[in-house]
């Protein structure tokens, strides 16, 4: 895999991660909105049931000759809140045509029921249709409650779908992060390999001329606390050995200087540079104040 292919793949991954992140933010905002709608819808369902139960109580008490003006006003406010929403009752307006049509019918029928209650107060319930009309009103209440429950279920189903999409989005992001991590590790490995090729001699594994020149050309001065010694091993005829006797013999010859250096530098410190070429070898290392004479074997 060449560098251009890796760079192109990395750009595509970044674009995809950006797109998935934007989609994830959008999904979270939609989920928050849906959760708020579902919470409001639950109160609508409760108040729709409350309208039915309170109206039943009103009819019973009015038939018994007990006026219930406050309860009638309360039911009237409940119906208005169910139709248009209400801050006082913490009710939201359901954006559903079937529900709104049924609530309009419910409100109109409640007005008729109030007129019938007025007749009950004047003539008694035996001379009115209060029982029949209240039963019709209760059926309309049940239908409105069922529509509110259906609307709430639709919102819950939409929320489930969004949650599934969010999970898929997160899985996609994690997969892209994993791909980018693998690509970064591979790039780091390639960089280490390239650095070894630039600064190490393949035949001996020692630092090559490039690294030696880099260390020796450092602009910072070398202080008296860390004196530096430079060893040069003249390997004349190494190319001739390589050409006539083979690469293996040339490698063995080159390795002699490495072995000699390691014997020599052991009592002191690790070398700062050990550079090799086909004809000469240069080794630079921090030395003690009194260099020790070492044998080249």
PDB file of C-alpha atoms in Angstrom:
ATOM      1  CA  UNK A   1       0.000   0.000   0.000  1.00  0.00           C
ATOM      2  CA  UNK A   2       1.648   3.259  -1.126  1.00  0.00           C
ATOM      3  CA  UNK A   3       1.547   6.598   0.637  1.00  0.00           C
ATOM      4  CA  UNK A   4      -0.947   8.105  -1.790  1.00  0.00           C
ATOM      5  CA  UNK A   5      -3.426   5.282  -1.202  1.00  0.00           C
ATOM      6  CA  UNK A   6      -3.056   5.616   2.591  1.00  0.00           C
ATOM      7  CA  UNK A   7      -3.564   9.386   2.408  1.00  0.00           C
ATOM      8  CA  UNK A   8      -6.654   9.014   0.225  1.00  0.00           C
ATOM      9  CA  UNK A   9      -8.120   6.375   2.538  1.00  0.00           C
ATOM     10  CA  UNK A  10      -7.452   8.595   5.559  1.00  0.00           C
ATOM     11  CA  UNK A  11      -9.260  11.529   3.935  1.00  0.00           C
ATOM     12  CA  UNK A  12     -12.260   9.343   3.122  1.00  0.00           C
ATOM     13  CA  UNK A  13     -12.353   8.059   6.711  1.00  0.00           C
ATOM     14  CA  UNK A  14     -12.248  11.586   8.112  1.00  0.00           C
ATOM     15  CA  UNK A  15     -15.068  12.708   5.824  1.00  0.00           C
ATOM     16  CA  UNK A  16     -17.168   9.698   6.837  1.00  0.00           C
ATOM     17  CA  UNK A  17     -16.497  10.275  10.554  1.00  0.00           C
ATOM     18  CA  UNK A  18     -17.503  13.928  10.204  1.00  0.00           C
ATOM     19  CA  UNK A  19     -20.710  12.972   8.385  1.00  0.00           C
ATOM     20  CA  UNK A  20     -21.588  10.285  10.934  1.00  0.00           C
ATOM     21  CA  UNK A  21     -20.921  12.694  13.807  1.00  0.00           C
ATOM     22  CA  UNK A  22     -23.239  15.313  12.284  1.00  0.00           C
ATOM     23  CA  UNK A  23     -25.924  12.660  11.743  1.00  0.00           C
ATOM     24  CA  UNK A  24     -25.485  11.483  15.344  1.00  0.00           C
ATOM     25  CA  UNK A  25     -26.001  15.013  16.693  1.00  0.00           C
ATOM     26  CA  UNK A  26     -29.116  15.404  14.542  1.00  0.00           C
ATOM     27  CA  UNK A  27     -30.465  12.071  15.788  1.00  0.00           C
ATOM     28  CA  UNK A  28     -29.888  13.001  19.424  1.00  0.00           C
ATOM     29  CA  UNK A  29     -31.806  16.260  18.940  1.00  0.00           C
ATOM     30  CA  UNK A  30     -34.701  14.352  17.372  1.00  0.00           C
ATOM     31  CA  UNK A  31     -34.665  11.821  20.198  1.00  0.00           C
ATOM     32  CA  UNK A  32     -34.851  14.604  22.783  1.00  0.00           C
ATOM     33  CA  UNK A  33     -37.817  16.117  20.933  1.00  0.00           C
ATOM     34  CA  UNK A  34     -39.580  12.752  20.708  1.00  0.00           C
ATOM     35  CA  UNK A  35     -39.053  12.038  24.390  1.00  0.00           C
ATOM     36  CA  UNK A  36     -40.622  15.397  25.262  1.00  0.00           C
ATOM     37  CA  UNK A  37     -43.589  14.623  22.964  1.00  0.00           C
ATOM     38  CA  UNK A  38     -44.075  11.185  24.506  1.00  0.00           C
ATOM     39  CA  UNK A  39     -44.035  12.626  28.016  1.00  0.00           C
ATOM     40  CA  UNK A  40     -46.632  15.240  27.016  1.00  0.00           C
ATOM     41  CA  UNK A  41     -48.751  12.633  25.238  1.00  0.00           C
ATOM     42  CA  UNK A  42     -48.890  10.527  28.391  1.00  0.00           C
ATOM     43  CA  UNK A  43     -50.495  13.449  30.253  1.00  0.00           C
ATOM     44  CA  UNK A  44     -52.963  13.908  27.394  1.00  0.00           C
ATOM     45  CA  UNK A  45     -54.040  10.273  27.710  1.00  0.00           C
ATOM     46  CA  UNK A  46     -54.481  10.692  31.469  1.00  0.00           C
ATOM     47  CA  UNK A  47     -56.566  13.859  31.124  1.00  0.00           C
ATOM     48  CA  UNK A  48     -58.704  12.318  28.382  1.00  0.00           C
ATOM     49  CA  UNK A  49     -59.590   9.570  30.838  1.00  0.00           C
ATOM     50  CA  UNK A  50     -60.105  12.192  33.553  1.00  0.00           C
ATOM     51  CA  UNK A  51     -62.705  13.979  31.407  1.00  0.00           C
ATOM     52  CA  UNK A  52     -64.751  10.776  31.172  1.00  0.00           C
ATOM     53  CA  UNK A  53     -64.540   9.962  34.885  1.00  0.00           C
ATOM     54  CA  UNK A  54     -65.327  13.501  36.021  1.00  0.00           C
ATOM     55  CA  UNK A  55     -68.281  13.765  33.657  1.00  0.00           C
ATOM     56  CA  UNK A  56     -69.697  10.507  35.042  1.00  0.00           C
ATOM     57  CA  UNK A  57     -69.525  11.981  38.534  1.00  0.00           C
ATOM     58  CA  UNK A  58     -71.189  15.206  37.376  1.00  0.00           C
ATOM     59  CA  UNK A  59     -74.109  13.307  35.837  1.00  0.00           C
ATOM     60  CA  UNK A  60     -74.634  11.201  38.956  1.00  0.00           C
ATOM     61  CA  UNK A  61     -74.491  14.189  41.311  1.00  0.00           C
ATOM     62  CA  UNK A  62     -76.776  16.314  39.099  1.00  0.00           C
ATOM     63  CA  UNK A  63     -79.309  13.464  38.878  1.00  0.00           C
ATOM     64  CA  UNK A  64     -79.255  13.432  42.679  1.00  0.00           C
ATOM     65  CA  UNK A  65     -80.046  17.142  42.744  1.00  0.00           C
ATOM     66  CA  UNK A  66     -76.555  18.334  43.677  1.00  0.00           C
ATOM     67  CA  UNK A  67     -75.205  21.076  41.424  1.00  0.00           C
ATOM     68  CA  UNK A  68     -71.596  20.631  40.255  1.00  0.00           C
ATOM     69  CA  UNK A  69     -70.714  23.951  38.613  1.00  0.00           C
ATOM     70  CA  UNK A  70     -67.032  23.788  39.634  1.00  0.00           C
ATOM     71  CA  UNK A  71     -66.597  20.318  38.177  1.00  0.00           C
ATOM     72  CA  UNK A  72     -68.300  21.416  34.958  1.00  0.00           C
ATOM     73  CA  UNK A  73     -65.870  24.332  34.658  1.00  0.00           C
ATOM     74  CA  UNK A  74     -62.974  21.964  35.377  1.00  0.00           C
ATOM     75  CA  UNK A  75     -64.048  19.550  32.615  1.00  0.00           C
ATOM     76  CA  UNK A  76     -64.472  22.477  30.241  1.00  0.00           C
ATOM     77  CA  UNK A  77     -60.873  23.572  30.951  1.00  0.00           C
ATOM     78  CA  UNK A  78     -59.651  20.000  30.512  1.00  0.00           C
ATOM     79  CA  UNK A  79     -61.255  19.773  27.068  1.00  0.00           C
ATOM     80  CA  UNK A  80     -59.741  23.115  25.993  1.00  0.00           C
ATOM     81  CA  UNK A  81     -56.311  21.950  27.225  1.00  0.00           C
ATOM     82  CA  UNK A  82     -56.650  18.658  25.325  1.00  0.00           C
ATOM     83  CA  UNK A  83     -57.528  20.521  22.130  1.00  0.00           C
ATOM     84  CA  UNK A  84     -55.088  23.439  22.198  1.00  0.00           C
ATOM     85  CA  UNK A  85     -52.575  22.581  24.904  1.00  0.00           C
ATOM     86  CA  UNK A  86     -52.318  24.230  28.300  1.00  0.00           C
ATOM     87  CA  UNK A  87     -49.427  25.574  30.337  1.00  0.00           C
ATOM     88  CA  UNK A  88     -51.488  25.471  33.522  1.00  0.00           C
ATOM     89  CA  UNK A  89     -52.312  21.794  33.044  1.00  0.00           C
ATOM     90  CA  UNK A  90     -48.942  21.026  31.405  1.00  0.00           C
ATOM     91  CA  UNK A  91     -50.693  19.628  28.341  1.00  0.00           C
ATOM     92  CA  UNK A  92     -49.329  19.612  24.797  1.00  0.00           C
ATOM     93  CA  UNK A  93     -51.327  19.877  21.600  1.00  0.00           C
ATOM     94  CA  UNK A  94     -51.263  16.607  19.665  1.00  0.00           C
ATOM     95  CA  UNK A  95     -50.525  17.154  15.985  1.00  0.00           C
ATOM     96  CA  UNK A  96     -52.919  14.451  14.816  1.00  0.00           C
ATOM     97  CA  UNK A  97     -55.922  15.206  12.571  1.00  0.00           C
ATOM     98  CA  UNK A  98     -58.072  12.294  13.733  1.00  0.00           C
ATOM     99  CA  UNK A  99     -57.522  13.156  17.380  1.00  0.00           C
ATOM    100  CA  UNK A 100     -58.223  16.856  16.842  1.00  0.00           C
ATOM    101  CA  UNK A 101     -61.442  16.073  14.939  1.00  0.00           C
ATOM    102  CA  UNK A 102     -62.600  13.773  17.728  1.00  0.00           C
ATOM    103  CA  UNK A 103     -61.796  16.398  20.381  1.00  0.00           C
ATOM    104  CA  UNK A 104     -63.821  18.975  18.433  1.00  0.00           C
ATOM    105  CA  UNK A 105     -66.742  16.553  18.420  1.00  0.00           C
ATOM    106  CA  UNK A 106     -66.218  15.933  22.148  1.00  0.00           C
ATOM    107  CA  UNK A 107     -66.259  19.657  22.936  1.00  0.00           C
ATOM    108  CA  UNK A 108     -69.471  20.221  20.954  1.00  0.00           C
ATOM    109  CA  UNK A 109     -71.153  17.256  22.615  1.00  0.00           C
ATOM    110  CA  UNK A 110     -70.135  18.518  26.061  1.00  0.00           C
ATOM    111  CA  UNK A 111     -71.922  21.798  25.315  1.00  0.00           C
ATOM    112  CA  UNK A 112     -75.088  19.808  24.539  1.00  0.00           C
ATOM    113  CA  UNK A 113     -74.569  17.815  27.735  1.00  0.00           C
ATOM    114  CA  UNK A 114     -74.336  21.029  29.758  1.00  0.00           C
ATOM    115  CA  UNK A 115     -77.660  22.186  28.285  1.00  0.00           C
ATOM    116  CA  UNK A 116     -79.150  18.845  29.232  1.00  0.00           C
ATOM    117  CA  UNK A 117     -77.811  19.236  32.796  1.00  0.00           C
ATOM    118  CA  UNK A 118     -79.545  22.618  32.950  1.00  0.00           C
ATOM    119  CA  UNK A 119     -82.809  20.871  31.987  1.00  0.00           C
ATOM    120  CA  UNK A 120     -82.211  18.288  34.741  1.00  0.00           C
ATOM    121  CA  UNK A 121     -81.980  21.085  37.298  1.00  0.00           C
ATOM    122  CA  UNK A 122     -85.304  22.511  36.136  1.00  0.00           C
ATOM    123  CA  UNK A 123     -87.417  19.397  35.504  1.00  0.00           C
ATOM    124  CA  UNK A 124     -85.494  16.452  36.993  1.00  0.00           C
ATOM    125  CA  UNK A 125     -83.543  13.816  35.153  1.00  0.00           C
ATOM    126  CA  UNK A 126     -86.645  11.657  34.536  1.00  0.00           C
ATOM    127  CA  UNK A 127     -87.917  14.213  32.025  1.00  0.00           C
ATOM    128  CA  UNK A 128     -84.607  14.542  30.074  1.00  0.00           C
ATOM    129  CA  UNK A 129     -82.276  12.500  27.887  1.00  0.00           C
ATOM    130  CA  UNK A 130     -79.352  12.963  30.278  1.00  0.00           C
ATOM    131  CA  UNK A 131     -78.655   9.219  30.598  1.00  0.00           C
ATOM    132  CA  UNK A 132     -78.554   8.546  26.851  1.00  0.00           C
ATOM    133  CA  UNK A 133     -76.534  11.670  26.066  1.00  0.00           C
ATOM    134  CA  UNK A 134     -74.043  10.940  28.836  1.00  0.00           C
ATOM    135  CA  UNK A 135     -73.505   7.443  27.424  1.00  0.00           C
ATOM    136  CA  UNK A 136     -72.842   8.879  23.972  1.00  0.00           C
ATOM    137  CA  UNK A 137     -70.430  11.360  25.532  1.00  0.00           C
ATOM    138  CA  UNK A 138     -68.598   8.561  27.323  1.00  0.00           C
ATOM    139  CA  UNK A 139     -68.140   6.670  24.042  1.00  0.00           C
ATOM    140  CA  UNK A 140     -66.681   9.762  22.400  1.00  0.00           C
ATOM    141  CA  UNK A 141     -64.315  10.120  25.389  1.00  0.00           C
ATOM    142  CA  UNK A 142     -63.176   6.519  24.947  1.00  0.00           C
ATOM    143  CA  UNK A 143     -62.548   7.096  21.234  1.00  0.00           C
ATOM    144  CA  UNK A 144     -60.540  10.254  21.922  1.00  0.00           C
ATOM    145  CA  UNK A 145     -58.486   8.431  24.557  1.00  0.00           C
ATOM    146  CA  UNK A 146     -57.807   5.589  22.113  1.00  0.00           C
ATOM    147  CA  UNK A 147     -56.622   8.066  19.448  1.00  0.00           C
ATOM    148  CA  UNK A 148     -54.285   9.717  21.970  1.00  0.00           C
ATOM    149  CA  UNK A 149     -52.872   6.308  22.896  1.00  0.00           C
ATOM    150  CA  UNK A 150     -52.336   5.472  19.203  1.00  0.00           C
ATOM    151  CA  UNK A 151     -50.510   8.768  18.711  1.00  0.00           C
ATOM    152  CA  UNK A 152     -48.314   8.028  21.714  1.00  0.00           C
ATOM    153  CA  UNK A 153     -47.534   4.576  20.328  1.00  0.00           C
ATOM    154  CA  UNK A 154     -46.520   6.084  16.983  1.00  0.00           C
ATOM    155  CA  UNK A 155     -44.082   8.369  18.759  1.00  0.00           C
ATOM    156  CA  UNK A 156     -42.701   5.446  20.777  1.00  0.00           C
ATOM    157  CA  UNK A 157     -42.205   3.419  17.571  1.00  0.00           C
ATOM    158  CA  UNK A 158     -40.423   6.356  15.937  1.00  0.00           C
ATOM    159  CA  UNK A 159     -38.212   6.627  19.017  1.00  0.00           C
ATOM    160  CA  UNK A 160     -37.286   2.941  18.744  1.00  0.00           C
ATOM    161  CA  UNK A 161     -36.319   3.414  15.106  1.00  0.00           C
ATOM    162  CA  UNK A 162     -34.168   6.413  15.928  1.00  0.00           C
ATOM    163  CA  UNK A 163     -32.442   4.514  18.718  1.00  0.00           C
ATOM    164  CA  UNK A 164     -31.613   1.699  16.269  1.00  0.00           C
ATOM    165  CA  UNK A 165     -30.183   4.226  13.810  1.00  0.00           C
ATOM    166  CA  UNK A 166     -28.132   5.815  16.604  1.00  0.00           C
ATOM    167  CA  UNK A 167     -26.673   2.426  17.521  1.00  0.00           C
ATOM    168  CA  UNK A 168     -25.776   1.767  13.865  1.00  0.00           C
ATOM    169  CA  UNK A 169     -24.208   5.240  13.630  1.00  0.00           C
ATOM    170  CA  UNK A 170     -22.108   4.668  16.759  1.00  0.00           C
ATOM    171  CA  UNK A 171     -20.990   1.252  15.474  1.00  0.00           C
ATOM    172  CA  UNK A 172     -19.952   2.912  12.203  1.00  0.00           C
ATOM    173  CA  UNK A 173     -17.969   5.563  14.074  1.00  0.00           C
ATOM    174  CA  UNK A 174     -16.220   2.940  16.194  1.00  0.00           C
ATOM    175  CA  UNK A 175     -15.358   0.947  13.061  1.00  0.00           C
ATOM    176  CA  UNK A 176     -13.874   4.039  11.405  1.00  0.00           C
ATOM    177  CA  UNK A 177     -11.905   4.863  14.572  1.00  0.00           C
ATOM    178  CA  UNK A 178     -10.539   1.302  14.566  1.00  0.00           C
ATOM    179  CA  UNK A 179      -9.573   1.599  10.891  1.00  0.00           C
ATOM    180  CA  UNK A 180      -7.823   4.900  11.563  1.00  0.00           C
ATOM    181  CA  UNK A 181      -5.991   3.377  14.544  1.00  0.00           C
ATOM    182  CA  UNK A 182      -4.770   0.437  12.446  1.00  0.00           C
ATOM    183  CA  UNK A 183      -3.730   2.825   9.690  1.00  0.00           C
ATOM    184  CA  UNK A 184      -1.844   5.014  12.188  1.00  0.00           C
ATOM    185  CA  UNK A 185      -0.014   1.998  13.618  1.00  0.00           C
ATOM    186  CA  UNK A 186       0.855   0.821  10.112  1.00  0.00           C
ATOM    187  CA  UNK A 187       2.111   4.286   9.192  1.00  0.00           C
ATOM    188  CA  UNK A 188       4.234   4.407  12.341  1.00  0.00           C
ATOM    189  CA  UNK A 189       5.706   0.995  11.468  1.00  0.00           C
ATOM    190  CA  UNK A 190       6.504   2.164   7.936  1.00  0.00           C
ATOM    191  CA  UNK A 191       8.093   5.299   9.376  1.00  0.00           C
ATOM    192  CA  UNK A 192      10.302   3.210  11.662  1.00  0.00           C
ATOM    193  CA  UNK A 193      11.317   1.017   8.731  1.00  0.00           C
ATOM    194  CA  UNK A 194      12.150   4.079   6.664  1.00  0.00           C
ATOM    195  CA  UNK A 195      14.181   5.543   9.506  1.00  0.00           C
ATOM    196  CA  UNK A 196      16.148   2.325   9.797  1.00  0.00           C
ATOM    197  CA  UNK A 197      16.884   2.416   6.075  1.00  0.00           C
ATOM    198  CA  UNK A 198      18.004   6.035   6.283  1.00  0.00           C
ATOM    199  CA  UNK A 199      20.224   5.713   9.375  1.00  0.00           C
ATOM    200  CA  UNK A 200      21.249   2.046   9.571  1.00  0.00           C
ATOM    201  CA  UNK A 201      23.617   0.021   7.459  1.00  0.00           C
ATOM    202  CA  UNK A 202      21.710  -3.028   6.165  1.00  0.00           C
ATOM    203  CA  UNK A 203      24.774  -5.283   6.115  1.00  0.00           C
ATOM    204  CA  UNK A 204      25.954  -4.694   9.678  1.00  0.00           C
ATOM    205  CA  UNK A 205      23.007  -3.112  11.469  1.00  0.00           C
ATOM    206  CA  UNK A 206      25.218  -0.191  12.555  1.00  0.00           C
ATOM    207  CA  UNK A 207      24.389   3.469  12.212  1.00  0.00           C
ATOM    208  CA  UNK A 208      25.506   4.611   8.766  1.00  0.00           C
ATOM    209  CA  UNK A 209      27.326   7.631   7.453  1.00  0.00           C
ATOM    210  CA  UNK A 210      24.158   9.781   7.380  1.00  0.00           C
ATOM    211  CA  UNK A 211      23.585   9.350  11.119  1.00  0.00           C
ATOM    212  CA  UNK A 212      27.256   9.908  11.920  1.00  0.00           C
ATOM    213  CA  UNK A 213      27.329  13.142   9.935  1.00  0.00           C
ATOM    214  CA  UNK A 214      24.123  14.284  11.582  1.00  0.00           C
ATOM    215  CA  UNK A 215      25.580  13.798  15.063  1.00  0.00           C
ATOM    216  CA  UNK A 216      28.932  15.354  14.221  1.00  0.00           C
ATOM    217  CA  UNK A 217      27.260  18.369  12.604  1.00  0.00           C
ATOM    218  CA  UNK A 218      25.094  19.208  15.598  1.00  0.00           C
ATOM    219  CA  UNK A 219      25.313  22.977  16.227  1.00  0.00           C
ATOM    220  CA  UNK A 220      25.438  22.676  20.010  1.00  0.00           C
ATOM    221  CA  UNK A 221      28.929  22.721  21.525  1.00  0.00           C
ATOM    222  CA  UNK A 222      30.207  19.657  23.351  1.00  0.00           C
ATOM    223  CA  UNK A 223      30.991  20.582  26.934  1.00  0.00           C
ATOM    224  CA  UNK A 224      33.957  19.383  29.011  1.00  0.00           C
ATOM    225  CA  UNK A 225      31.650  17.086  30.989  1.00  0.00           C
ATOM    226  CA  UNK A 226      31.034  14.901  27.934  1.00  0.00           C
ATOM    227  CA  UNK A 227      34.191  14.686  25.758  1.00  0.00           C
ATOM    228  CA  UNK A 228      33.837  12.951  22.430  1.00  0.00           C
ATOM    229  CA  UNK A 229      36.174  10.541  20.695  1.00  0.00           C
ATOM    230  CA  UNK A 230      36.007   9.589  17.023  1.00  0.00           C
ATOM    231  CA  UNK A 231      37.299   6.255  15.777  1.00  0.00           C
ATOM    232  CA  UNK A 232      37.889   5.603  12.104  1.00  0.00           C
ATOM    233  CA  UNK A 233      38.350   2.066  10.848  1.00  0.00           C
ATOM    234  CA  UNK A 234      39.820   2.097   7.372  1.00  0.00           C
ATOM    235  CA  UNK A 235      38.301  -0.797   5.462  1.00  0.00           C
ATOM    236  CA  UNK A 236      40.186  -0.603   2.207  1.00  0.00           C
ATOM    237  CA  UNK A 237      39.469  -3.252  -0.374  1.00  0.00           C
ATOM    238  CA  UNK A 238      36.045  -4.005   1.181  1.00  0.00           C
ATOM    239  CA  UNK A 239      34.438  -3.493  -2.224  1.00  0.00           C
ATOM    240  CA  UNK A 240      37.061  -5.760  -3.803  1.00  0.00           C
ATOM    241  CA  UNK A 241      36.323  -8.462  -1.214  1.00  0.00           C
ATOM    242  CA  UNK A 242      32.631  -8.057  -1.861  1.00  0.00           C
ATOM    243  CA  UNK A 243      33.045  -8.300  -5.627  1.00  0.00           C
ATOM    244  CA  UNK A 244      35.542 -11.215  -5.674  1.00  0.00           C
ATOM    245  CA  UNK A 245      34.699 -13.287  -2.610  1.00  0.00           C
ATOM    246  CA  UNK A 246      31.030 -12.514  -2.209  1.00  0.00           C
ATOM    247  CA  UNK A 247      28.784 -10.454  -0.003  1.00  0.00           C
ATOM    248  CA  UNK A 248      29.101 -12.844   2.936  1.00  0.00           C
ATOM    249  CA  UNK A 249      32.883 -12.405   3.164  1.00  0.00           C
ATOM    250  CA  UNK A 250      32.544  -8.637   2.922  1.00  0.00           C
ATOM    251  CA  UNK A 251      29.960  -8.659   5.695  1.00  0.00           C
ATOM    252  CA  UNK A 252      32.251 -10.741   7.929  1.00  0.00           C
ATOM    253  CA  UNK A 253      35.118  -8.338   7.299  1.00  0.00           C
ATOM    254  CA  UNK A 254      32.892  -5.372   8.096  1.00  0.00           C
ATOM    255  CA  UNK A 255      31.708  -7.112  11.254  1.00  0.00           C
ATOM    256  CA  UNK A 256      35.301  -7.336  12.574  1.00  0.00           C
ATOM    257  CA  UNK A 257      35.384  -3.614  13.160  1.00  0.00           C
ATOM    258  CA  UNK A 258      32.021  -3.781  14.884  1.00  0.00           C
ATOM    259  CA  UNK A 259      33.261  -6.499  17.238  1.00  0.00           C
ATOM    260  CA  UNK A 260      36.452  -4.537  17.925  1.00  0.00           C
ATOM    261  CA  UNK A 261      34.440  -1.439  18.688  1.00  0.00           C
ATOM    262  CA  UNK A 262      32.138  -3.229  21.060  1.00  0.00           C
ATOM    263  CA  UNK A 263      35.099  -4.698  22.948  1.00  0.00           C
ATOM    264  CA  UNK A 264      36.626  -1.278  23.172  1.00  0.00           C
ATOM    265  CA  UNK A 265      33.592   0.797  24.136  1.00  0.00           C
ATOM    266  CA  UNK A 266      32.150  -1.559  26.749  1.00  0.00           C
ATOM    267  CA  UNK A 267      33.984  -0.029  29.776  1.00  0.00           C
ATOM    268  CA  UNK A 268      32.880   3.448  28.755  1.00  0.00           C
ATOM    269  CA  UNK A 269      29.466   4.244  27.380  1.00  0.00           C
ATOM    270  CA  UNK A 270      27.053   3.537  24.566  1.00  0.00           C
ATOM    271  CA  UNK A 271      28.213   4.923  21.241  1.00  0.00           C
ATOM    272  CA  UNK A 272      26.652   8.088  19.997  1.00  0.00           C
ATOM    273  CA  UNK A 273      27.194   6.934  16.433  1.00  0.00           C
ATOM    274  CA  UNK A 274      28.567   3.914  14.624  1.00  0.00           C
ATOM    275  CA  UNK A 275      28.600   4.664  10.925  1.00  0.00           C
ATOM    276  CA  UNK A 276      29.593   2.300   8.155  1.00  0.00           C
ATOM    277  CA  UNK A 277      30.143   2.596   4.418  1.00  0.00           C
ATOM    278  CA  UNK A 278      31.596   0.215   1.905  1.00  0.00           C
ATOM    279  CA  UNK A 279      35.094   1.608   2.394  1.00  0.00           C
ATOM    280  CA  UNK A 280      35.341   3.120   5.853  1.00  0.00           C
ATOM    281  CA  UNK A 281      33.738   3.068   9.291  1.00  0.00           C
ATOM    282  CA  UNK A 282      33.432   5.941  11.723  1.00  0.00           C
ATOM    283  CA  UNK A 283      32.399   5.563  15.350  1.00  0.00           C
ATOM    284  CA  UNK A 284      31.697   8.495  17.665  1.00  0.00           C
ATOM    285  CA  UNK A 285      31.143   7.938  21.376  1.00  0.00           C
ATOM    286  CA  UNK A 286      31.374   9.796  24.686  1.00  0.00           C
ATOM    287  CA  UNK A 287      34.606   8.822  26.377  1.00  0.00           C
ATOM    288  CA  UNK A 288      36.039   9.081  29.901  1.00  0.00           C
ATOM    289  CA  UNK A 289      38.690  11.630  30.725  1.00  0.00           C
ATOM    290  CA  UNK A 290      41.387   8.976  30.453  1.00  0.00           C
ATOM    291  CA  UNK A 291      40.774   6.857  27.361  1.00  0.00           C
ATOM    292  CA  UNK A 292      41.634   3.237  27.729  1.00  0.00           C
ATOM    293  CA  UNK A 293      43.720   1.587  25.079  1.00  0.00           C
ATOM    294  CA  UNK A 294      41.827  -1.183  23.366  1.00  0.00           C
ATOM    295  CA  UNK A 295      42.841  -3.936  21.043  1.00  0.00           C
ATOM    296  CA  UNK A 296      41.319  -4.443  17.603  1.00  0.00           C
ATOM    297  CA  UNK A 297      41.759  -8.186  17.870  1.00  0.00           C
TER     298      UNK A 297
END
